XYZ file of C-alpha atoms in Angstrom:
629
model
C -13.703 -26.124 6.460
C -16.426 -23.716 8.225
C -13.258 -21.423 8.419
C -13.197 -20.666 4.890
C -16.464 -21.003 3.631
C -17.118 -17.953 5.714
C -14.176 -16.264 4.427
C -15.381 -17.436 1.047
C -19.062 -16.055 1.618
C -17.253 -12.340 3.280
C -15.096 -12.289 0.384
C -18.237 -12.167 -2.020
C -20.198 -9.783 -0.075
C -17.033 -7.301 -0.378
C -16.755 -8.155 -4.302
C -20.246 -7.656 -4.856
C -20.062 -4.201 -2.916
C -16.991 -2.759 -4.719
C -18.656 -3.992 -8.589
C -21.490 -2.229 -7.590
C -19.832 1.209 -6.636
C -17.592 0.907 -9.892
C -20.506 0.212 -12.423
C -22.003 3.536 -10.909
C -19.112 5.248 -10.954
C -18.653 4.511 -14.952
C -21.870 3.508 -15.899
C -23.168 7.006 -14.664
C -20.734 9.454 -15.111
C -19.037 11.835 -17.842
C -15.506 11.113 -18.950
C -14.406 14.376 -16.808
C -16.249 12.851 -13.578
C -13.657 9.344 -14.336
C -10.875 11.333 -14.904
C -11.471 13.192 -11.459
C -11.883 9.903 -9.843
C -8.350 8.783 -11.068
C -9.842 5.342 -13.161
C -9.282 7.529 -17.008
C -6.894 9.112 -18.696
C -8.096 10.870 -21.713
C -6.724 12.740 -23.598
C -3.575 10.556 -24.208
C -0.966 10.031 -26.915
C 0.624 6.398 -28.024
C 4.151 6.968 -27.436
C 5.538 3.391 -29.454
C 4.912 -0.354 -29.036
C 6.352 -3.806 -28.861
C 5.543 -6.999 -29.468
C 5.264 -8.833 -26.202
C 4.398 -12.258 -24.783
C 1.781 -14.857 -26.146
C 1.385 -12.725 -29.322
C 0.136 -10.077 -27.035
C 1.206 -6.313 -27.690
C 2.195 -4.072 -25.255
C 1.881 0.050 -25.946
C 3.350 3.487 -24.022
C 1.129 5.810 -23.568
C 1.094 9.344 -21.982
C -1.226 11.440 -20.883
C -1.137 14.714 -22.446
C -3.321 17.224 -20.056
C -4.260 16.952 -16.079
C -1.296 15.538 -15.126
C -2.098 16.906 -11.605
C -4.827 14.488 -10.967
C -3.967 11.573 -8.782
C -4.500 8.099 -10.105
C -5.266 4.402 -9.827
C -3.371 2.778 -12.464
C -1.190 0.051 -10.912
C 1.266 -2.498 -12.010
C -1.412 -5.788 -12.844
C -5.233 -4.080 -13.125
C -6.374 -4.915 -16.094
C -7.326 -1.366 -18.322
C -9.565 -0.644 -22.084
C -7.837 1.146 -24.463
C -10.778 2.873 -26.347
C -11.856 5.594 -28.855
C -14.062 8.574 -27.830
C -15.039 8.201 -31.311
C -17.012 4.994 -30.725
C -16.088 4.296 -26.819
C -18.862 1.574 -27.591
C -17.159 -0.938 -30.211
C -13.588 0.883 -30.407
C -11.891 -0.174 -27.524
C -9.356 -3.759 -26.606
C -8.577 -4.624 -23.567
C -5.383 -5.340 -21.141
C -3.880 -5.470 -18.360
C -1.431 -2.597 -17.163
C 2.452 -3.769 -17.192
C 3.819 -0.164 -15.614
C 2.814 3.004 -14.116
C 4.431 5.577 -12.934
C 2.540 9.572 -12.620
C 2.017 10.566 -16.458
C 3.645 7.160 -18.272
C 2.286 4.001 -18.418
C 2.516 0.514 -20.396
C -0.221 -1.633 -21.074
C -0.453 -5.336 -22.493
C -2.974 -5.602 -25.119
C -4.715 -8.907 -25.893
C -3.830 -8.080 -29.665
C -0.973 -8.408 -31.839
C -1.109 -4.920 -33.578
C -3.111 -1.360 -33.041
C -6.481 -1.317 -34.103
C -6.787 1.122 -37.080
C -9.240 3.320 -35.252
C -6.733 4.256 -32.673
C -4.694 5.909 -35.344
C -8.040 8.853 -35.639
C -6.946 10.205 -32.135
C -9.394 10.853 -29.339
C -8.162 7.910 -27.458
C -8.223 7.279 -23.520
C -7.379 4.569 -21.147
C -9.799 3.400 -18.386
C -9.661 1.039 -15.540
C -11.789 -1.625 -15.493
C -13.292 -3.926 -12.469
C -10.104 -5.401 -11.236
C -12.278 -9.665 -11.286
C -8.638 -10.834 -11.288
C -7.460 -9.727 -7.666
C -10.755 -10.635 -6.377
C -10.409 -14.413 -8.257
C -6.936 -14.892 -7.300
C -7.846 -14.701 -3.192
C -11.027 -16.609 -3.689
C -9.035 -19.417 -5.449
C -6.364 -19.443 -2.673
C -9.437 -19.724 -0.343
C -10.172 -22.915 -2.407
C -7.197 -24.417 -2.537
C -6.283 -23.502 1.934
C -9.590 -25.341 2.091
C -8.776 -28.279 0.629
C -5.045 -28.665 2.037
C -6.353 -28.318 5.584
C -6.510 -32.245 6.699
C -3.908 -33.020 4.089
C -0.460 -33.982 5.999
C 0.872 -31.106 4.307
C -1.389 -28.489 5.351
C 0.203 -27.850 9.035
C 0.648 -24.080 8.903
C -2.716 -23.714 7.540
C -3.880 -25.654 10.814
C -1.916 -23.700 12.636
C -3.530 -20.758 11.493
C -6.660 -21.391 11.815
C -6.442 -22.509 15.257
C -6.593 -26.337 14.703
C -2.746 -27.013 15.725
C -0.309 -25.539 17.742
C 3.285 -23.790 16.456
C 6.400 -25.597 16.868
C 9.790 -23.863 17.933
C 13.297 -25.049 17.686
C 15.793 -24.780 20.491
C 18.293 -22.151 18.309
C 21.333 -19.502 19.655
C 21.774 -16.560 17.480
C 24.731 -14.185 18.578
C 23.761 -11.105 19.613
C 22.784 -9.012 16.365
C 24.772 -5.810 16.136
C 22.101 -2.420 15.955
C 19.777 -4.895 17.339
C 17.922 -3.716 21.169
C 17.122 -6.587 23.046
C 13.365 -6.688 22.419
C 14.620 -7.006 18.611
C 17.288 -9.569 18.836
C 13.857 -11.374 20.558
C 11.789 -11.042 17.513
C 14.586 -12.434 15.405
C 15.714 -15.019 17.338
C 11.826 -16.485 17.357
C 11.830 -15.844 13.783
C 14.546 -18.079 13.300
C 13.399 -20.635 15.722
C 9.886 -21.298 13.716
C 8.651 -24.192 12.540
C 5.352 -22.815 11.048
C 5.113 -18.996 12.020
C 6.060 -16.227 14.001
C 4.721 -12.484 14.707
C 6.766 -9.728 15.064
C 4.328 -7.189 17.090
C 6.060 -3.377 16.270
C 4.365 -0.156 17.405
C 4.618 2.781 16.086
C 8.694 4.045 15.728
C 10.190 0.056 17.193
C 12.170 -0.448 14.450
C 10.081 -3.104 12.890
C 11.765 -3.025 9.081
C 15.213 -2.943 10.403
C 14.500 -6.106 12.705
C 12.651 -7.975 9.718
C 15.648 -7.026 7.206
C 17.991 -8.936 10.097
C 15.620 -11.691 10.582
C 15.974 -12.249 6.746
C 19.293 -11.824 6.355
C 19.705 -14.552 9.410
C 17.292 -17.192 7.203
C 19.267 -16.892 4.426
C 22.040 -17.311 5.926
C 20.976 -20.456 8.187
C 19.227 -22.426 5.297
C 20.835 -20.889 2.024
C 17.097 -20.681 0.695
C 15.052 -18.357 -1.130
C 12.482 -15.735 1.371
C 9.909 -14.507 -0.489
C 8.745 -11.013 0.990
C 5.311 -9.481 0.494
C 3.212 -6.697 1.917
C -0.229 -5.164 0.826
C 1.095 -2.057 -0.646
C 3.654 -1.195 -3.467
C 5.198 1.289 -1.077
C 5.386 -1.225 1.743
C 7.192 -3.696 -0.861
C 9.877 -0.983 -2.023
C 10.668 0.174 1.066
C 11.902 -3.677 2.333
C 13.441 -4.331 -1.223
C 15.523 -0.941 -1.203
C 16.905 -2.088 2.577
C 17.605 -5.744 2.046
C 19.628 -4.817 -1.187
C 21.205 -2.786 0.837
C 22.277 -5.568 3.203
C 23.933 -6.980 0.361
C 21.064 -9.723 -0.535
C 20.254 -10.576 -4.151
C 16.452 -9.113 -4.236
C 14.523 -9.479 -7.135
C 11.374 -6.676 -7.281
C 8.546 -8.721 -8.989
C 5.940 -6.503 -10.167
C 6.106 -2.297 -10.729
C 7.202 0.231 -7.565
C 5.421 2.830 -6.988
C 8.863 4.363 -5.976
C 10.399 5.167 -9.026
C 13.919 5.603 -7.826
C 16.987 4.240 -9.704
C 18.447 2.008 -6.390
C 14.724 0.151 -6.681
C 14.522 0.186 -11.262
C 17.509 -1.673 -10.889
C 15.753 -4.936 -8.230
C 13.347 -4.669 -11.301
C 12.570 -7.452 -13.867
C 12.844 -5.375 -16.880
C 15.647 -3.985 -15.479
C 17.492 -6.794 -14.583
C 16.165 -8.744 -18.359
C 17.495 -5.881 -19.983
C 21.215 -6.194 -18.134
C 21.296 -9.934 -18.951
C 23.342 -11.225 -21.684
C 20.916 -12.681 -23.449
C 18.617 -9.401 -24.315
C 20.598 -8.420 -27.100
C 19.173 -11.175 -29.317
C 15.504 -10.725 -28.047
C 15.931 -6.990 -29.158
C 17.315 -8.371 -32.574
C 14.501 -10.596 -33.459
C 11.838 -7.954 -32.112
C 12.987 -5.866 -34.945
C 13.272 -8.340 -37.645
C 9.228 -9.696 -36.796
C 8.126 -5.868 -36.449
C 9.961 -5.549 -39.708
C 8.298 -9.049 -41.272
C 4.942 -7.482 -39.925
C 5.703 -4.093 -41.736
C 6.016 -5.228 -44.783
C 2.954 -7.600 -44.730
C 1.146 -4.661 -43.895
C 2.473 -2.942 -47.359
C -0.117 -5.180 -49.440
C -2.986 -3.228 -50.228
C -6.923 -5.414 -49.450
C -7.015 -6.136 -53.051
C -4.090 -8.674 -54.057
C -4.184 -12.029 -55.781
C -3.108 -15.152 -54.510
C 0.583 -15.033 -54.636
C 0.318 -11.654 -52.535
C -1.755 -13.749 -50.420
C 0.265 -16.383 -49.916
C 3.358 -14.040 -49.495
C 1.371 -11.773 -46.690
C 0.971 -14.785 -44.774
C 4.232 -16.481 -45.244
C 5.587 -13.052 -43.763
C 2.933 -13.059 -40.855
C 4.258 -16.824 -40.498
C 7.672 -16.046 -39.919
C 6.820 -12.916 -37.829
C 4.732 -15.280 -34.803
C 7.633 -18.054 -35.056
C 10.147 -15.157 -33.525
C 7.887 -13.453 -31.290
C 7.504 -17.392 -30.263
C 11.116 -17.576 -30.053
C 11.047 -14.236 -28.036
C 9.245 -15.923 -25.717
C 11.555 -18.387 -24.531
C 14.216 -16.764 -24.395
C 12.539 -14.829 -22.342
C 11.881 -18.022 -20.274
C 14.990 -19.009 -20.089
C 16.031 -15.295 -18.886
C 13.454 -15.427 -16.333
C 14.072 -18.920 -14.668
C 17.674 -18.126 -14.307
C 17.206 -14.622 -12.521
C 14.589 -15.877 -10.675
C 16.582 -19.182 -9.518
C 19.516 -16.809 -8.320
C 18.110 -14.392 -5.850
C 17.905 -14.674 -3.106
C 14.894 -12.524 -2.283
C 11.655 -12.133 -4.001
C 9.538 -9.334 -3.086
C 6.112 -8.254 -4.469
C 2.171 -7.345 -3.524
C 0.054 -10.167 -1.720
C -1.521 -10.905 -4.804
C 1.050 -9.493 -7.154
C 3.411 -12.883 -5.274
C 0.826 -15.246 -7.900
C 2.510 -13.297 -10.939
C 3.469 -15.574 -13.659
C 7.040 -15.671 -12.983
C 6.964 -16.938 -9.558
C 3.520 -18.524 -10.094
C 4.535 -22.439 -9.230
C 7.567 -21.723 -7.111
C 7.537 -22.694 -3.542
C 9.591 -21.245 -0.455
C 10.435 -22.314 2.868
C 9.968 -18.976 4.120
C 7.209 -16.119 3.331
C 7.618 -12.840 5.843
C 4.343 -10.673 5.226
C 5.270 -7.141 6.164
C 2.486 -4.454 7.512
C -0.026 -7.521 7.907
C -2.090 -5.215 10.157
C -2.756 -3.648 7.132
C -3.431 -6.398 4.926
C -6.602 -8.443 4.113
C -6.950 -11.634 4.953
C -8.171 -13.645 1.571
C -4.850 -11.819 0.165
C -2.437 -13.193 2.426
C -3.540 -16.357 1.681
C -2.204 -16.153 -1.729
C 1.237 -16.208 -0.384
C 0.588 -18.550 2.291
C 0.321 -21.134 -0.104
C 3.651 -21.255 -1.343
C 5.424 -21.354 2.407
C 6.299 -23.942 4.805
C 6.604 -21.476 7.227
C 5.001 -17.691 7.384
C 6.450 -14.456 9.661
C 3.800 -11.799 9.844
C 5.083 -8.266 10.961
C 3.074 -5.434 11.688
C 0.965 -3.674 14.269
C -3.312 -4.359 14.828
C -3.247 -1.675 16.792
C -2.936 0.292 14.060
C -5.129 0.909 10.841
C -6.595 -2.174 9.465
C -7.041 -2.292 5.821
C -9.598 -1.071 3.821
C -13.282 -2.310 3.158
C -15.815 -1.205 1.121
C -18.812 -3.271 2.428
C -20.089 -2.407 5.567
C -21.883 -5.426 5.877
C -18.873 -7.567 5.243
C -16.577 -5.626 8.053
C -19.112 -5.734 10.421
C -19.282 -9.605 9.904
C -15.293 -9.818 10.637
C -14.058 -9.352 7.067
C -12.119 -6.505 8.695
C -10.400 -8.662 11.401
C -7.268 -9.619 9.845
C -5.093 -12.975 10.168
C -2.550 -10.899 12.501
C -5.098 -9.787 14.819
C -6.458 -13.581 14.841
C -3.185 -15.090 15.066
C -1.942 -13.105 18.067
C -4.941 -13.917 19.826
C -4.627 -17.662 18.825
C -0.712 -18.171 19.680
C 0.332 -15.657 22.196
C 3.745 -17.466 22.134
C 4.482 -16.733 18.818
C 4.461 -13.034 19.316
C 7.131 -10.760 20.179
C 6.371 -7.224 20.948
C 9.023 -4.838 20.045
C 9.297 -2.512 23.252
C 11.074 -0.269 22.689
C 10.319 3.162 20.612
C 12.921 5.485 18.703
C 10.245 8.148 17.805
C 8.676 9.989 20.894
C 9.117 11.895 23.940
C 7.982 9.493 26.215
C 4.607 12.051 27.166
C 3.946 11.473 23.674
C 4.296 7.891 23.811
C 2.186 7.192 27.107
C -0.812 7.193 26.393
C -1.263 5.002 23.324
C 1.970 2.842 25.476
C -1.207 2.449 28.271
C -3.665 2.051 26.168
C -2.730 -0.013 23.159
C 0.285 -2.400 24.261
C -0.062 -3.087 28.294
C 2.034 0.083 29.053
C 5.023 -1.985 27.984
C 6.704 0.471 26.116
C 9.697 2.844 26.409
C 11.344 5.658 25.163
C 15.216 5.118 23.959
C 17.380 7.491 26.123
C 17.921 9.685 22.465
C 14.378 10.574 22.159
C 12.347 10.446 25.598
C 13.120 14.099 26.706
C 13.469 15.668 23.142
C 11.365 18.912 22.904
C 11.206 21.666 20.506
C 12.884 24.127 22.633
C 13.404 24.345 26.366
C 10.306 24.358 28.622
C 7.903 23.609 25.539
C 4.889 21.031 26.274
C 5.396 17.959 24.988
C 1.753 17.098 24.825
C -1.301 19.243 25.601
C -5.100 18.725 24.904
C -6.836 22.321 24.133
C -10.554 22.064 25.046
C -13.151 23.524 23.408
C -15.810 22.632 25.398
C -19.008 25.707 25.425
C -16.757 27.543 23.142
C -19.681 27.172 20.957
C -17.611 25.679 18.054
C -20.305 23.289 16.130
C -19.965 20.636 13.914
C -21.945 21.218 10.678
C -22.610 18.421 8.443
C -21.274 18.069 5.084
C -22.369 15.962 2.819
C -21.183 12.342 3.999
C -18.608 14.170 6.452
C -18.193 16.786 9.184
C -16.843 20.049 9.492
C -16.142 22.523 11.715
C -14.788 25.715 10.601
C -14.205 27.474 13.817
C -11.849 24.784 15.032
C -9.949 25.139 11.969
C -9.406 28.600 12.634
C -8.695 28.334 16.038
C -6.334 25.378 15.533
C -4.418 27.697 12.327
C -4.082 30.441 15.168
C -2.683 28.296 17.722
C -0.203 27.102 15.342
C 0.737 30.548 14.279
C 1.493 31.546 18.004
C 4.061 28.378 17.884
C 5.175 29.662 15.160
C 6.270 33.601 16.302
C 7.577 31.346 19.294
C 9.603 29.690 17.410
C 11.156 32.350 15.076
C 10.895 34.741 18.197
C 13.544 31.892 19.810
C 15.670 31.667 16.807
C 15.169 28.042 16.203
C 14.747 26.081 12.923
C 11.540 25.835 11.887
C 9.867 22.223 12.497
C 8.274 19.796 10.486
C 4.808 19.662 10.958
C 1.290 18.021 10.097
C -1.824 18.778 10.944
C -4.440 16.005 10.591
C -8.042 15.342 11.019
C -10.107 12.197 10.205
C -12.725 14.554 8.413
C -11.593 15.265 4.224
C -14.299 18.363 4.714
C -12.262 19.085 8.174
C -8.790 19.108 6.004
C -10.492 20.943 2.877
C -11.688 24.215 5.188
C -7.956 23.758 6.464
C -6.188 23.765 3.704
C -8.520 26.884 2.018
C -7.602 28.566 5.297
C -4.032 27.806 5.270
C -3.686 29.384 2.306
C -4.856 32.687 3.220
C -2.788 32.914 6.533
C 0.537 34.263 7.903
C 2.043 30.629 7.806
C 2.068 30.294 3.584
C 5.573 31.045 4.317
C 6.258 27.652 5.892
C 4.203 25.721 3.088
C 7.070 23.362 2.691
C 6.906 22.437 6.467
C 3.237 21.919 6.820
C 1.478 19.149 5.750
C -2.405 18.869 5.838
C -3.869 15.777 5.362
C -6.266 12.939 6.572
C -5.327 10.261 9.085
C -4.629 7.288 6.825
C -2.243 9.450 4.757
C 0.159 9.649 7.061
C 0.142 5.878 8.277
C 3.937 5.316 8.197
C 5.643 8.452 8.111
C 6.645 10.849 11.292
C 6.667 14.973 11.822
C 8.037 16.841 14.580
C 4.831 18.417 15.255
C 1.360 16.966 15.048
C -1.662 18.854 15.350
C -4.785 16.855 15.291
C -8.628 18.550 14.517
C -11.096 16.297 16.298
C -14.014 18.334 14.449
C -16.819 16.342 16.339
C -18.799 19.162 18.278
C -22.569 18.665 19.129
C -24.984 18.034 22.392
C -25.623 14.433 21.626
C -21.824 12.857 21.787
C -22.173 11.778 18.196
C -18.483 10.943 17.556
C -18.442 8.676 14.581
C -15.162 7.910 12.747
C -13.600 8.840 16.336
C -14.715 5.809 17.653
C -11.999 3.961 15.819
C -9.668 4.020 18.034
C -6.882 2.785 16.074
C -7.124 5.747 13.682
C -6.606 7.619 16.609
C -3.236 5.498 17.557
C -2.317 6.350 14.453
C -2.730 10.223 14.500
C -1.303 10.806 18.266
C 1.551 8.519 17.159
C 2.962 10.553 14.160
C 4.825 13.295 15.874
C 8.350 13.341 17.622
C 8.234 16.571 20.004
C 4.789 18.048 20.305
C 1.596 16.836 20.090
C -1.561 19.003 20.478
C -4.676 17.308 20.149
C -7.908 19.945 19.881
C -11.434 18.993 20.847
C -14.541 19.310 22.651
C -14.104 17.379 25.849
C -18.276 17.034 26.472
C -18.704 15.439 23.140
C -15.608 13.176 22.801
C -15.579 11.739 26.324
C -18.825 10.077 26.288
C -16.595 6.955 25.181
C -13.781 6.081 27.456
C -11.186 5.898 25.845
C -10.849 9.907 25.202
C -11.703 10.134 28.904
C -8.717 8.124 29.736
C -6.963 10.539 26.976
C -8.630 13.715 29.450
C -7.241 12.326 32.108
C -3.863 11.524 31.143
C -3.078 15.126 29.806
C -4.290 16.395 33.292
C -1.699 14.047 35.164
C 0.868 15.103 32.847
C 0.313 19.091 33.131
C -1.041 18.982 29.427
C -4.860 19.458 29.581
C -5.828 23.169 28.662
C -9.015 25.337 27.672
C -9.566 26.884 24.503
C -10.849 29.911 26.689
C -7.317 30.986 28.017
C -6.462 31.516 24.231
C -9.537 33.345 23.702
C -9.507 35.301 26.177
């Protein structure tokens, strides 16, 4: 099918991209420079080891020093162990079986430690993550070739070839469900091949897919398997279903590592079953077989010989008997949940590999790339996506291949193709309603509405929900830096307006609020931050978050200040153009929004025009000069 040969030729314009960029990054840097960039830990320390699956070993390790560096270790990539003594021959590879911020385990395609990692100076290093990358190009394949096969209806469906199918079904009214919910639900449960539930920002989407589940289940008795692109995504739905009572099992590692979630784990649940305690009991007795193989010195006779291998013999015939009673542990926890939740591609791990569902829900699909989803697709009869196009859409490294459509995901397409399969949740639990209007008239057909709790919250009485300060012939430029922009009197000017909230605030005796202050510029938030922490508001450094857009996808403050930073005579507005980062950033906060910018640069595109004029209609537009001056 033309459909996926393109997807197929997108796919390897994006893998060739992101190779490239990583064979720079550690082809042409120090060990200090990979470190900084999160892909190396070194120094670290081997904290103990097991035997583990196929005659594979897996090892603990810590890191020892800059703990404070952010990384990219995840549950899955495949890692080198190596030696700075030799990084060129000493090193075995793996793939990485946990991670949480200073800990991790990784499988090694050995049986036992290499001696040379017993000399110290050892590190662990990312490599280029082929498997990912090979598991959505084979599900490309294989969607390809099911596509006029009698079973390959949803994959018509979703590629525009056929139409979706509904049942006639009557759910009872779902209690803590609004009407626009019960909707979504209801149309969940009455596909044949798929359904879309549309949420905006603050519409309740999770707690209307957690009912829609729960209803499945409880209509066909089978298994749902739940995916989204992100660990945190995949936590946050297998921490709420559990706590609807369902049976999840948590395939993969959470980024999360709270107790509630350990305990959806594998692992966790391998090491509650019954049958652990003799897996742990014939661990020890092939570590100890290996031991004492390991006692005869390279210079023995034959009978050594023959004894060394008779113990190495007996060692590999228990780890083989590890292995399926591992097996067996696996089948049966997996054949009694209920739930199975994990990444896009982490729903091809080996455990659930061959298994097939009747259901697959994809959760933040806006946010997810289309080759991945396919992975899961696969497996389902029929396939809910949830999430919002409207907001940011996941990230590409080629340009080429996002200006070709590799950006355009299957929700965006599918909402488009099947208008009837969509619900739109409409109603919002976030906002005041001057907030909300704007992105309500531009994004989703001015269809949404503020519930009665939150429409006319403010931070105190007679406060502006929503104002735009314009800095227009203020003479605050834009400078470039580097790959970004900054513009430092902004910053300062946007640090001072927040400060006068601030004495407001304390001046009225109310609690202090939550707040974030955003800008799609990393130079933009590095002059704030460096500012920040030389001003009067330190004191409220637990309140204040300052961060870039995409950061705060997902989460909510009471106050949002946003730094547009674009300031210069030729209405260059670059990353502003995105719109839906924008949706994003005006869509974070609960009672105030103040959005700062240079009205004659960002209006040259309509769409902050629009934003100009709706802060005039609602009494919000202002000039930077009345602060000045």
């Amino acid at each position: 099918m033309d459909y996926f040969k393109n997807l197929l030729s997108l796919l390897k314009t994006e893998r060739d991209e992101d190779r490239e960029s990583y064979l720079k990054l550690t082809q042409t840097t120090s060990v200090t420079d990979r470190r900084a960039a999160g892909i190396t830990w070194y120094p670290i320390a081997i904290r103990g080891s097991e035997p583990s699956r196929g005659d594979y070993l897996t090892v603990e390790i810590e890191r020892t020093t800059n703990k404070d560096i952010s990384h990219q270790f995840k549950f899955g990539a495949p890692a080198v162990l190596f030696s700075n003594h030799d990084a060129g021959t000493d090193r075995v590879e793996g793939t990485i079986a946990y991670a949480s911020a200073d800990r991790l385990k990784i499988t090694l395609f050995t049986d036992e430690l290499p001696d040379w990692s017993r000399n110290g100076k050892l590190g662990i290093e990312l490599l280029f993550d082929n498997n990912s990358y090979d598991e959505m190009q084979n599900a490309l394949k294989q969607a390809s070739a099911l596509a006029d096969k009698p079973e390959g209806k949803l994959i018509r469906v979703l590629t525009g070839q056929a139409e979706p199918s509904f049942n006639e079904i009557y759910e009872a009214p779902i209690e803590g469900l609004n009407l626009s919910q019960y909707s979504a639900a209801q149309k969940v449960l009455a596909a044949q091949d798929v359904a879309i539930v549309h949420g905006p920002p603050g519409t309740g989407k999770t707690t209307t897919i957690v009912q829609a589940i729960k209803r499945l289940i409880k209509q066909d008795g089978k298994q749902v398997l739940v995916v989204a692109p992100s660990n945190t995504a995949v936590d946050l739905l297998s921490e709420k279903l559990a706590n609807e009572g369902l049976n999840v099992l948590r395939v993969g590692n959470p980024s999360k590592v709270s107790e509630k979630l350990t305990a959806l784990t594998l692992d966790s649940k391998m090491a509650a079953h019954a049958y652990t305690k003799d897996i742990k009991q014939l661990k020890k007795q092939a570590a100890g077989y290996k031991d004492m193989a390991h006692k005869y010195k390279r210079s023995f006779g034959k009978a050594e010989r023959d004894q060394r291998k008779a113990l190495f013999d007996e060692a590999h015939r228990m780890i083989k008997d590890v292995g399926k009673i591992e097996q067996f542990i696996i089948d049966d926890l997996v054949s009694k949940a209920q739930v199975i939740t994990a990444t896009l591609v982490g729903s091809n791990h080996y455990t659930i590999r061959d298994l097939k569902f009747n259901t697959v829900v994809i959760d933040e699909a806006g946010q997810a790339l289309e080759p991945a989803c396919w992975i899961p697709i696969l497996k389902a009869q029929k396939l809910v996506m949830a999430g919002d196009h409207f907001q940011l859409p996941p990230t590409i490294k080629s340009v080429k291949a996002a200006n070709n459509g590799f950006s355009t995901t299957l929700l965006e397409k599918c909402a488009v193709l099947h208008p009837n399969a969509v619900t739109l949740l409409d109603e919002q639990y976030r906002m005041n309603e001057a907030i909300m209007g704007f992105s309500s008239k531009e994004f989703y057909g001015d269809r949404l509405k503020a519930n009665a709790s939150v429409a006319k919250q403010l931070l105190f009485d007679g406060d502006e929900p929503m104002s735009l300060v314009d800095t227009a012939g203020c003479g605050f430029d834009e400078k470039p830096d580097g790959t970004s922009s900054v513009n430092p009197e902004e910053a300062v000017f946007l640090l001072k307006h927040l400060q006068q909230l601030a004495d407001t605030i304390e001046a009225k005796g109310t609690p202090f609020p939550t707040v974030a202050v955003i800008s799609p510029y990393k130079s933009q938030i590095r002059v704030l931050k460096e500012l920040f922490a030389a001003s009067a508001l330190l004191p409220y450094v637990d309140r204040i978050s300052i961060n870039t857009i995409d950061s705060f996808q997902g989460q909510e403050r009471d106050v949002v200040y946003i730094s547009m930073t674009r300031s210069n005579p030729d209405g260059v507005i670059g990353f502003l153009a995105d719109t839906r980062r924008m949706n994003v950033a005006m869509t974070r906060a609960r009672k105030k929004l103040v959005i700062i910018g240079d009205s004659a640069t960002i209006t040259r595109l309509p769409f902050y025009a629009d934003m100009m004029s709706y802060t005039e209609q609602i009494g919000g537009y202002q000039s930077a000069w009345d602060y000045i001056s």
